[in-house]
Amino acid sequence: MGSRRGFVLASWRDLRLVVSRADIVLEVLDARNPLATRSHRLERMVESMGRELILVLNKSDLVPRSIIEEWARLFRDQGYHTVYMAARGHKGTRILRRKIREVAQAFPVIVAVTGYPKTGKSTIINALKGRHSASTSPIPGSPGYTRHVQLYRIDSKILMIDTPGVIPVEGGLLERIIRGYSPEQLDDPAKPAIMLIQEILKHNPHAFKQAYGIDSSDPMEILEEIARKRGWFYRKTREPLIEEAARTVIRDYHRGRIPFYVKPSKYL
């Protein structure tokens, strides 16, 4: 599937340590597909340890307002404290701070930020701090993850653990691959890229027309056309360089460059 060299994978033991030091745990979900980036195992851990949980739907700027409101309402109806935000643009930070104060049982309160790789945990830490200091590299496996656990004062009432609690990727095969490995680590990036293209087309048939100007709905044709448009060819055969196109699709997905989101009605 891919080499793990150079990528420090988190463990449940590491995550338990982060959760144990907090009073409130933020679980950061990708607003484009919240259920695929949600960890029931983390939620059970938080509940068993007597911590409060807040679901944070991040990257909400990539989703229509009506859809993100629908997701938030769905989770709230299930009894979860829920907010949505676009941490990259510092949108929703005040609402998140207000929710933390509402949920807190005593002050000062210690908050931990958890979630799958590339849901925007470090960006949320930066947004809450109000200045850029934690790593925000958008590609899985990139260097820059904070190594040492320390507290950071957000304001007079809120302290935050200055280390993202990285949830070991579980769930579907696609999420495990594209979030658990950097594109460069994949021996065969075409396979997960094709799976990703199929998933995106299922929810937005025009996604690759909008992102790359490509009309095809065939994943391999899409990859070939991306390679041709970029001038990527094998030297000997002059065939399109599929692997580099596949890595580009995975990177662009993480960076929000391919229009895609899942409607709550798909799961109801």
PDB file of C-alpha atoms in Angstrom:
ATOM      1  CA  MET A   1       0.000   0.000   0.000  1.00  0.00           C
ATOM      2  CA  GLY A   2       2.776   2.394   0.907  1.00  0.00           C
ATOM      3  CA  SER A   3       5.842   2.926   3.008  1.00  0.00           C
ATOM      4  CA  ARG A   4       5.459   4.315   6.513  1.00  0.00           C
ATOM      5  CA  ARG A   5       8.984   5.680   6.464  1.00  0.00           C
ATOM      6  CA  GLY A   6       9.134   9.242   7.768  1.00  0.00           C
ATOM      7  CA  PHE A   7       5.556   9.328   9.067  1.00  0.00           C
ATOM      8  CA  VAL A   8       4.975   9.071  12.809  1.00  0.00           C
ATOM      9  CA  LEU A   9       1.660   7.291  13.263  1.00  0.00           C
ATOM     10  CA  ALA A  10      -0.323   8.126  16.389  1.00  0.00           C
ATOM     11  CA  SER A  11      -1.508   5.409  18.740  1.00  0.00           C
ATOM     12  CA  TRP A  12      -4.600   5.118  20.895  1.00  0.00           C
ATOM     13  CA  ARG A  13      -2.296   5.284  23.905  1.00  0.00           C
ATOM     14  CA  ASP A  14      -1.026   8.695  22.731  1.00  0.00           C
ATOM     15  CA  LEU A  15      -4.580   9.871  22.192  1.00  0.00           C
ATOM     16  CA  ARG A  16      -5.699   8.635  25.607  1.00  0.00           C
ATOM     17  CA  LEU A  17      -2.882  10.673  27.169  1.00  0.00           C
ATOM     18  CA  VAL A  18      -4.082  13.853  25.412  1.00  0.00           C
ATOM     19  CA  VAL A  19      -7.738  13.208  26.369  1.00  0.00           C
ATOM     20  CA  SER A  20      -6.806  12.461  29.993  1.00  0.00           C
ATOM     21  CA  ARG A  21      -5.240  15.912  30.361  1.00  0.00           C
ATOM     22  CA  ALA A  22      -8.341  17.735  29.097  1.00  0.00           C
ATOM     23  CA  ASP A  23     -11.746  18.708  30.488  1.00  0.00           C
ATOM     24  CA  ILE A  24     -13.281  19.249  27.040  1.00  0.00           C
ATOM     25  CA  VAL A  25     -12.356  17.378  23.863  1.00  0.00           C
ATOM     26  CA  LEU A  26     -12.975  18.885  20.430  1.00  0.00           C
ATOM     27  CA  GLU A  27     -13.464  16.241  17.733  1.00  0.00           C
ATOM     28  CA  VAL A  28     -12.686  17.942  14.419  1.00  0.00           C
ATOM     29  CA  LEU A  29     -14.657  16.562  11.466  1.00  0.00           C
ATOM     30  CA  ASP A  30     -14.296  17.393   7.768  1.00  0.00           C
ATOM     31  CA  ALA A  31     -17.542  19.227   6.977  1.00  0.00           C
ATOM     32  CA  ARG A  32     -17.515  17.793   3.451  1.00  0.00           C
ATOM     33  CA  ASN A  33     -18.002  14.271   4.810  1.00  0.00           C
ATOM     34  CA  PRO A  34     -18.486  14.352   8.596  1.00  0.00           C
ATOM     35  CA  LEU A  35     -19.435  10.713   9.130  1.00  0.00           C
ATOM     36  CA  ALA A  36     -16.389   9.402   7.272  1.00  0.00           C
ATOM     37  CA  THR A  37     -14.108  11.450   9.550  1.00  0.00           C
ATOM     38  CA  ARG A  38     -15.890  10.643  12.810  1.00  0.00           C
ATOM     39  CA  SER A  39     -14.449   8.239  15.394  1.00  0.00           C
ATOM     40  CA  HIS A  40     -16.925   6.414  17.618  1.00  0.00           C
ATOM     41  CA  ARG A  41     -13.970   4.860  19.428  1.00  0.00           C
ATOM     42  CA  LEU A  42     -12.712   8.319  20.432  1.00  0.00           C
ATOM     43  CA  GLU A  43     -16.202   9.324  21.515  1.00  0.00           C
ATOM     44  CA  ARG A  44     -16.517   6.222  23.708  1.00  0.00           C
ATOM     45  CA  MET A  45     -13.112   7.009  25.215  1.00  0.00           C
ATOM     46  CA  VAL A  46     -14.120  10.609  25.987  1.00  0.00           C
ATOM     47  CA  GLU A  47     -17.370   9.444  27.600  1.00  0.00           C
ATOM     48  CA  SER A  48     -15.698   6.688  29.644  1.00  0.00           C
ATOM     49  CA  MET A  49     -13.158   9.184  30.981  1.00  0.00           C
ATOM     50  CA  GLY A  50     -15.888  11.646  31.979  1.00  0.00           C
ATOM     51  CA  ARG A  51     -14.826  14.378  29.548  1.00  0.00           C
ATOM     52  CA  GLU A  52     -17.121  16.691  27.604  1.00  0.00           C
ATOM     53  CA  LEU A  53     -17.202  16.373  23.800  1.00  0.00           C
ATOM     54  CA  ILE A  54     -17.785  19.065  21.176  1.00  0.00           C
ATOM     55  CA  LEU A  55     -18.086  18.127  17.495  1.00  0.00           C
ATOM     56  CA  VAL A  56     -16.418  20.766  15.293  1.00  0.00           C
ATOM     57  CA  LEU A  57     -17.398  20.689  11.619  1.00  0.00           C
ATOM     58  CA  ASN A  58     -14.356  22.314  10.032  1.00  0.00           C
ATOM     59  CA  LYS A  59     -13.837  23.422   6.406  1.00  0.00           C
ATOM     60  CA  SER A  60     -17.443  24.592   6.355  1.00  0.00           C
ATOM     61  CA  ASP A  61     -16.470  27.159   3.708  1.00  0.00           C
ATOM     62  CA  LEU A  62     -16.305  24.223   1.263  1.00  0.00           C
ATOM     63  CA  VAL A  63     -19.962  23.316   1.876  1.00  0.00           C
ATOM     64  CA  PRO A  64     -23.198  25.274   1.193  1.00  0.00           C
ATOM     65  CA  ARG A  65     -24.544  26.938   4.333  1.00  0.00           C
ATOM     66  CA  SER A  66     -27.819  24.993   4.150  1.00  0.00           C
ATOM     67  CA  ILE A  67     -25.956  21.657   4.099  1.00  0.00           C
ATOM     68  CA  ILE A  68     -23.670  22.477   7.029  1.00  0.00           C
ATOM     69  CA  GLU A  69     -26.670  23.722   9.024  1.00  0.00           C
ATOM     70  CA  GLU A  70     -28.417  20.429   8.290  1.00  0.00           C
ATOM     71  CA  TRP A  71     -25.424  18.401   9.512  1.00  0.00           C
ATOM     72  CA  ALA A  72     -25.149  20.517  12.673  1.00  0.00           C
ATOM     73  CA  ARG A  73     -28.848  20.106  13.379  1.00  0.00           C
ATOM     74  CA  LEU A  74     -28.589  16.340  12.853  1.00  0.00           C
ATOM     75  CA  PHE A  75     -25.766  16.001  15.392  1.00  0.00           C
ATOM     76  CA  ARG A  76     -27.449  18.337  17.890  1.00  0.00           C
ATOM     77  CA  ASP A  77     -30.650  16.307  17.628  1.00  0.00           C
ATOM     78  CA  GLN A  78     -28.561  13.270  18.579  1.00  0.00           C
ATOM     79  CA  GLY A  79     -27.456  15.094  21.735  1.00  0.00           C
ATOM     80  CA  TYR A  80     -23.995  16.305  20.679  1.00  0.00           C
ATOM     81  CA  HIS A  81     -22.608  19.779  21.294  1.00  0.00           C
ATOM     82  CA  THR A  82     -21.859  20.899  17.721  1.00  0.00           C
ATOM     83  CA  VAL A  83     -20.390  23.946  16.018  1.00  0.00           C
ATOM     84  CA  TYR A  84     -19.154  24.576  12.489  1.00  0.00           C
ATOM     85  CA  MET A  85     -16.343  26.796  11.339  1.00  0.00           C
ATOM     86  CA  ALA A  86     -13.769  27.508   8.643  1.00  0.00           C
ATOM     87  CA  ALA A  87     -10.595  27.685  10.698  1.00  0.00           C
ATOM     88  CA  ARG A  88      -8.422  28.464   7.686  1.00  0.00           C
ATOM     89  CA  GLY A  89     -10.217  31.809   7.351  1.00  0.00           C
ATOM     90  CA  HIS A  90     -10.683  32.220  11.132  1.00  0.00           C
ATOM     91  CA  LYS A  91     -14.451  32.027  10.623  1.00  0.00           C
ATOM     92  CA  GLY A  92     -16.427  30.678  13.565  1.00  0.00           C
ATOM     93  CA  THR A  93     -13.638  30.978  16.132  1.00  0.00           C
ATOM     94  CA  ARG A  94     -15.712  33.189  18.460  1.00  0.00           C
ATOM     95  CA  ILE A  95     -18.633  30.764  18.259  1.00  0.00           C
ATOM     96  CA  LEU A  96     -16.314  27.882  19.202  1.00  0.00           C
ATOM     97  CA  ARG A  97     -14.921  29.808  22.168  1.00  0.00           C
ATOM     98  CA  ARG A  98     -18.446  30.619  23.302  1.00  0.00           C
ATOM     99  CA  LYS A  99     -19.464  26.960  23.036  1.00  0.00           C
ATOM    100  CA  ILE A 100     -16.425  25.911  25.090  1.00  0.00           C
ATOM    101  CA  ARG A 101     -17.494  28.320  27.836  1.00  0.00           C
ATOM    102  CA  GLU A 102     -21.083  27.011  27.701  1.00  0.00           C
ATOM    103  CA  VAL A 103     -19.979  23.377  28.008  1.00  0.00           C
ATOM    104  CA  ALA A 104     -17.317  23.953  30.695  1.00  0.00           C
ATOM    105  CA  GLN A 105     -18.311  22.819  34.183  1.00  0.00           C
ATOM    106  CA  ALA A 106     -15.605  24.891  35.905  1.00  0.00           C
ATOM    107  CA  PHE A 107     -12.897  27.403  35.039  1.00  0.00           C
ATOM    108  CA  PRO A 108     -10.180  27.521  33.977  1.00  0.00           C
ATOM    109  CA  VAL A 109     -11.031  24.725  31.543  1.00  0.00           C
ATOM    110  CA  ILE A 110      -8.487  22.671  29.575  1.00  0.00           C
ATOM    111  CA  VAL A 111      -9.341  21.875  25.952  1.00  0.00           C
ATOM    112  CA  ALA A 112      -7.844  19.216  23.662  1.00  0.00           C
ATOM    113  CA  VAL A 113      -8.218  19.293  19.873  1.00  0.00           C
ATOM    114  CA  THR A 114      -8.524  15.841  18.278  1.00  0.00           C
ATOM    115  CA  GLY A 115      -9.397  14.405  14.882  1.00  0.00           C
ATOM    116  CA  TYR A 116      -8.213  12.407  11.900  1.00  0.00           C
ATOM    117  CA  PRO A 117      -5.184  13.636   9.944  1.00  0.00           C
ATOM    118  CA  LYS A 118      -5.964  16.590   7.661  1.00  0.00           C
ATOM    119  CA  THR A 119      -9.238  17.655   9.248  1.00  0.00           C
ATOM    120  CA  GLY A 120      -7.623  20.948  10.294  1.00  0.00           C
ATOM    121  CA  LYS A 121      -6.708  20.386  13.949  1.00  0.00           C
ATOM    122  CA  SER A 122      -3.560  22.533  13.885  1.00  0.00           C
ATOM    123  CA  THR A 123      -5.405  25.279  12.018  1.00  0.00           C
ATOM    124  CA  ILE A 124      -8.056  25.326  14.749  1.00  0.00           C
ATOM    125  CA  ILE A 125      -5.347  25.490  17.421  1.00  0.00           C
ATOM    126  CA  ASN A 126      -3.856  28.476  15.573  1.00  0.00           C
ATOM    127  CA  ALA A 127      -7.253  30.142  15.196  1.00  0.00           C
ATOM    128  CA  LEU A 128      -7.993  29.776  18.908  1.00  0.00           C
ATOM    129  CA  LYS A 129      -4.558  31.117  19.796  1.00  0.00           C
ATOM    130  CA  GLY A 130      -5.048  34.080  17.521  1.00  0.00           C
ATOM    131  CA  ARG A 131      -1.600  33.779  15.998  1.00  0.00           C
ATOM    132  CA  HIS A 132       0.162  31.392  13.633  1.00  0.00           C
ATOM    133  CA  SER A 133       2.435  29.027  15.535  1.00  0.00           C
ATOM    134  CA  ALA A 134       1.406  25.363  15.118  1.00  0.00           C
ATOM    135  CA  SER A 135       2.077  23.424  11.908  1.00  0.00           C
ATOM    136  CA  THR A 136      -0.715  23.658   9.313  1.00  0.00           C
ATOM    137  CA  SER A 137       0.764  21.600   6.453  1.00  0.00           C
ATOM    138  CA  PRO A 138      -2.239  20.311   4.468  1.00  0.00           C
ATOM    139  CA  ILE A 139      -0.723  17.010   3.253  1.00  0.00           C
ATOM    140  CA  PRO A 140      -0.717  13.808   5.396  1.00  0.00           C
ATOM    141  CA  GLY A 141       2.699  12.718   6.541  1.00  0.00           C
ATOM    142  CA  SER A 142       4.350  16.101   6.095  1.00  0.00           C
ATOM    143  CA  PRO A 143       6.900  17.123   8.714  1.00  0.00           C
ATOM    144  CA  GLY A 144       5.936  19.656  11.351  1.00  0.00           C
ATOM    145  CA  TYR A 145       3.712  17.844  13.834  1.00  0.00           C
ATOM    146  CA  THR A 146       4.142  19.299  17.312  1.00  0.00           C
ATOM    147  CA  ARG A 147       6.077  16.816  19.455  1.00  0.00           C
ATOM    148  CA  HIS A 148       5.720  18.146  22.998  1.00  0.00           C
ATOM    149  CA  VAL A 149       2.513  18.460  24.998  1.00  0.00           C
ATOM    150  CA  GLN A 150       2.174  21.874  26.639  1.00  0.00           C
ATOM    151  CA  LEU A 151      -0.660  24.169  27.669  1.00  0.00           C
ATOM    152  CA  TYR A 152      -1.422  27.424  25.910  1.00  0.00           C
ATOM    153  CA  ARG A 153      -3.634  30.132  27.414  1.00  0.00           C
ATOM    154  CA  ILE A 154      -6.463  31.162  25.081  1.00  0.00           C
ATOM    155  CA  ASP A 155      -7.966  33.644  27.528  1.00  0.00           C
ATOM    156  CA  SER A 156      -8.535  33.982  31.261  1.00  0.00           C
ATOM    157  CA  LYS A 157     -10.940  31.013  31.287  1.00  0.00           C
ATOM    158  CA  ILE A 158      -9.639  28.656  28.595  1.00  0.00           C
ATOM    159  CA  LEU A 159      -6.378  26.716  28.412  1.00  0.00           C
ATOM    160  CA  MET A 160      -5.545  24.518  25.428  1.00  0.00           C
ATOM    161  CA  ILE A 161      -3.235  21.551  24.954  1.00  0.00           C
ATOM    162  CA  ASP A 162      -0.834  22.740  22.277  1.00  0.00           C
ATOM    163  CA  THR A 163      -0.636  19.348  20.544  1.00  0.00           C
ATOM    164  CA  PRO A 164      -3.214  17.952  18.127  1.00  0.00           C
ATOM    165  CA  GLY A 165      -4.638  14.632  19.291  1.00  0.00           C
ATOM    166  CA  VAL A 166      -4.265  12.636  16.091  1.00  0.00           C
ATOM    167  CA  ILE A 167      -6.864   9.869  15.866  1.00  0.00           C
ATOM    168  CA  PRO A 168      -5.476   6.651  14.324  1.00  0.00           C
ATOM    169  CA  VAL A 169      -7.395   6.361  11.061  1.00  0.00           C
ATOM    170  CA  GLU A 170     -10.118   3.730  11.177  1.00  0.00           C
ATOM    171  CA  GLY A 171     -13.308   3.277   9.164  1.00  0.00           C
ATOM    172  CA  GLY A 172     -13.328   2.874   5.390  1.00  0.00           C
ATOM    173  CA  LEU A 173     -10.333   1.837   3.288  1.00  0.00           C
ATOM    174  CA  LEU A 174     -10.302   5.074   1.294  1.00  0.00           C
ATOM    175  CA  GLU A 175     -10.052   7.338   4.358  1.00  0.00           C
ATOM    176  CA  ARG A 176      -7.377   5.082   5.876  1.00  0.00           C
ATOM    177  CA  ILE A 177      -5.232   5.452   2.767  1.00  0.00           C
ATOM    178  CA  ILE A 178      -5.657   9.131   1.870  1.00  0.00           C
ATOM    179  CA  ARG A 179      -5.439  10.341   5.475  1.00  0.00           C
ATOM    180  CA  GLY A 180      -2.965   7.775   6.809  1.00  0.00           C
ATOM    181  CA  TYR A 181      -0.296   8.260   4.148  1.00  0.00           C
ATOM    182  CA  SER A 182       1.161  11.154   2.200  1.00  0.00           C
ATOM    183  CA  PRO A 183       0.681  10.838  -1.586  1.00  0.00           C
ATOM    184  CA  GLU A 184       4.464  10.432  -1.964  1.00  0.00           C
ATOM    185  CA  GLN A 185       4.439   7.374   0.312  1.00  0.00           C
ATOM    186  CA  LEU A 186       1.968   5.422  -1.825  1.00  0.00           C
ATOM    187  CA  ASP A 187       3.530   2.758  -4.039  1.00  0.00           C
ATOM    188  CA  ASP A 188       0.437   2.777  -6.264  1.00  0.00           C
ATOM    189  CA  PRO A 189      -1.381   6.126  -5.842  1.00  0.00           C
ATOM    190  CA  ALA A 190      -3.689   5.389  -8.799  1.00  0.00           C
ATOM    191  CA  LYS A 191      -5.810   2.895  -6.842  1.00  0.00           C
ATOM    192  CA  PRO A 192      -6.831   5.237  -3.991  1.00  0.00           C
ATOM    193  CA  ALA A 193      -7.125   8.147  -6.452  1.00  0.00           C
ATOM    194  CA  ILE A 194      -9.595   6.152  -8.544  1.00  0.00           C
ATOM    195  CA  MET A 195     -11.562   5.279  -5.385  1.00  0.00           C
ATOM    196  CA  LEU A 196     -11.551   8.955  -4.406  1.00  0.00           C
ATOM    197  CA  ILE A 197     -12.675  10.076  -7.874  1.00  0.00           C
ATOM    198  CA  GLN A 198     -15.539   7.563  -7.800  1.00  0.00           C
ATOM    199  CA  GLU A 199     -16.636   8.797  -4.367  1.00  0.00           C
ATOM    200  CA  ILE A 200     -16.498  12.449  -5.452  1.00  0.00           C
ATOM    201  CA  LEU A 201     -18.423  11.794  -8.694  1.00  0.00           C
ATOM    202  CA  LYS A 202     -21.114   9.985  -6.708  1.00  0.00           C
ATOM    203  CA  HIS A 203     -21.893  13.255  -4.908  1.00  0.00           C
ATOM    204  CA  ASN A 204     -20.896  15.788  -7.576  1.00  0.00           C
ATOM    205  CA  PRO A 205     -20.909  14.527 -11.193  1.00  0.00           C
ATOM    206  CA  HIS A 206     -19.459  17.873 -12.364  1.00  0.00           C
ATOM    207  CA  ALA A 207     -16.591  18.058  -9.841  1.00  0.00           C
ATOM    208  CA  PHE A 208     -13.765  17.410 -12.299  1.00  0.00           C
ATOM    209  CA  LYS A 209     -15.249  19.704 -14.915  1.00  0.00           C
ATOM    210  CA  GLN A 210     -15.273  22.437 -12.256  1.00  0.00           C
ATOM    211  CA  ALA A 211     -11.793  21.643 -10.913  1.00  0.00           C
ATOM    212  CA  TYR A 212      -9.875  20.763 -14.077  1.00  0.00           C
ATOM    213  CA  GLY A 213     -12.164  21.399 -17.051  1.00  0.00           C
ATOM    214  CA  ILE A 214     -12.485  17.649 -17.682  1.00  0.00           C
ATOM    215  CA  ASP A 215     -15.865  16.303 -18.831  1.00  0.00           C
ATOM    216  CA  SER A 216     -15.205  12.580 -18.440  1.00  0.00           C
ATOM    217  CA  SER A 217     -16.794  10.489 -15.698  1.00  0.00           C
ATOM    218  CA  ASP A 218     -14.281   7.661 -16.123  1.00  0.00           C
ATOM    219  CA  PRO A 219     -11.648   7.830 -13.325  1.00  0.00           C
ATOM    220  CA  MET A 220      -8.772   6.564 -15.472  1.00  0.00           C
ATOM    221  CA  GLU A 221      -9.646   8.979 -18.276  1.00  0.00           C
ATOM    222  CA  ILE A 222      -9.721  11.815 -15.733  1.00  0.00           C
ATOM    223  CA  LEU A 223      -6.232  10.907 -14.489  1.00  0.00           C
ATOM    224  CA  GLU A 224      -4.902  10.615 -18.045  1.00  0.00           C
ATOM    225  CA  GLU A 225      -6.373  13.988 -19.002  1.00  0.00           C
ATOM    226  CA  ILE A 226      -4.914  15.694 -15.916  1.00  0.00           C
ATOM    227  CA  ALA A 227      -1.504  14.288 -16.844  1.00  0.00           C
ATOM    228  CA  ARG A 228      -1.856  15.497 -20.453  1.00  0.00           C
ATOM    229  CA  LYS A 229      -2.956  18.979 -19.357  1.00  0.00           C
ATOM    230  CA  ARG A 230       0.075  19.247 -17.054  1.00  0.00           C
ATOM    231  CA  GLY A 231       2.497  17.806 -19.618  1.00  0.00           C
ATOM    232  CA  TRP A 232       3.297  14.751 -17.518  1.00  0.00           C
ATOM    233  CA  PHE A 233       4.403  11.805 -19.687  1.00  0.00           C
ATOM    234  CA  TYR A 234       6.674   8.791 -19.364  1.00  0.00           C
ATOM    235  CA  ARG A 235       9.883   9.564 -21.242  1.00  0.00           C
ATOM    236  CA  LYS A 236      10.128   6.275 -23.112  1.00  0.00           C
ATOM    237  CA  THR A 237       6.495   5.529 -24.006  1.00  0.00           C
ATOM    238  CA  ARG A 238       5.084   9.086 -23.947  1.00  0.00           C
ATOM    239  CA  GLU A 239       2.062   7.642 -22.157  1.00  0.00           C
ATOM    240  CA  PRO A 240       0.373   9.937 -19.569  1.00  0.00           C
ATOM    241  CA  LEU A 241       2.076   9.792 -16.157  1.00  0.00           C
ATOM    242  CA  ILE A 242      -0.895   8.447 -14.205  1.00  0.00           C
ATOM    243  CA  GLU A 243       0.882   8.230 -10.836  1.00  0.00           C
ATOM    244  CA  GLU A 244       1.648  11.960 -10.662  1.00  0.00           C
ATOM    245  CA  ALA A 245      -1.897  12.829 -11.732  1.00  0.00           C
ATOM    246  CA  ALA A 246      -3.212  10.520  -8.990  1.00  0.00           C
ATOM    247  CA  ARG A 247      -1.074  12.235  -6.350  1.00  0.00           C
ATOM    248  CA  THR A 248      -2.323  15.598  -7.594  1.00  0.00           C
ATOM    249  CA  VAL A 249      -5.970  14.549  -7.155  1.00  0.00           C
ATOM    250  CA  ILE A 250      -5.296  13.407  -3.575  1.00  0.00           C
ATOM    251  CA  ARG A 251      -3.426  16.639  -2.750  1.00  0.00           C
ATOM    252  CA  ASP A 252      -6.104  18.814  -4.336  1.00  0.00           C
ATOM    253  CA  TYR A 253      -8.811  16.994  -2.382  1.00  0.00           C
ATOM    254  CA  HIS A 254      -7.048  17.754   0.901  1.00  0.00           C
ATOM    255  CA  ARG A 255      -6.596  21.370  -0.137  1.00  0.00           C
ATOM    256  CA  GLY A 256     -10.299  21.771  -0.957  1.00  0.00           C
ATOM    257  CA  ARG A 257      -9.709  22.391  -4.657  1.00  0.00           C
ATOM    258  CA  ILE A 258     -12.180  19.758  -5.861  1.00  0.00           C
ATOM    259  CA  PRO A 259     -15.815  20.757  -5.177  1.00  0.00           C
ATOM    260  CA  PHE A 260     -17.327  17.926  -3.145  1.00  0.00           C
ATOM    261  CA  TYR A 261     -19.581  17.403  -0.160  1.00  0.00           C
ATOM    262  CA  VAL A 262     -21.969  14.776   1.170  1.00  0.00           C
ATOM    263  CA  LYS A 263     -25.575  15.630   1.966  1.00  0.00           C
ATOM    264  CA  PRO A 264     -26.984  14.382   5.288  1.00  0.00           C
ATOM    265  CA  SER A 265     -29.950  12.946   3.396  1.00  0.00           C
ATOM    266  CA  LYS A 266     -27.576  10.367   1.881  1.00  0.00           C
ATOM    267  CA  TYR A 267     -27.332   8.751   5.309  1.00  0.00           C
ATOM    268  CA  LEU A 268     -30.930   9.157   6.476  1.00  0.00           C
TER     269      LEU A 268
END
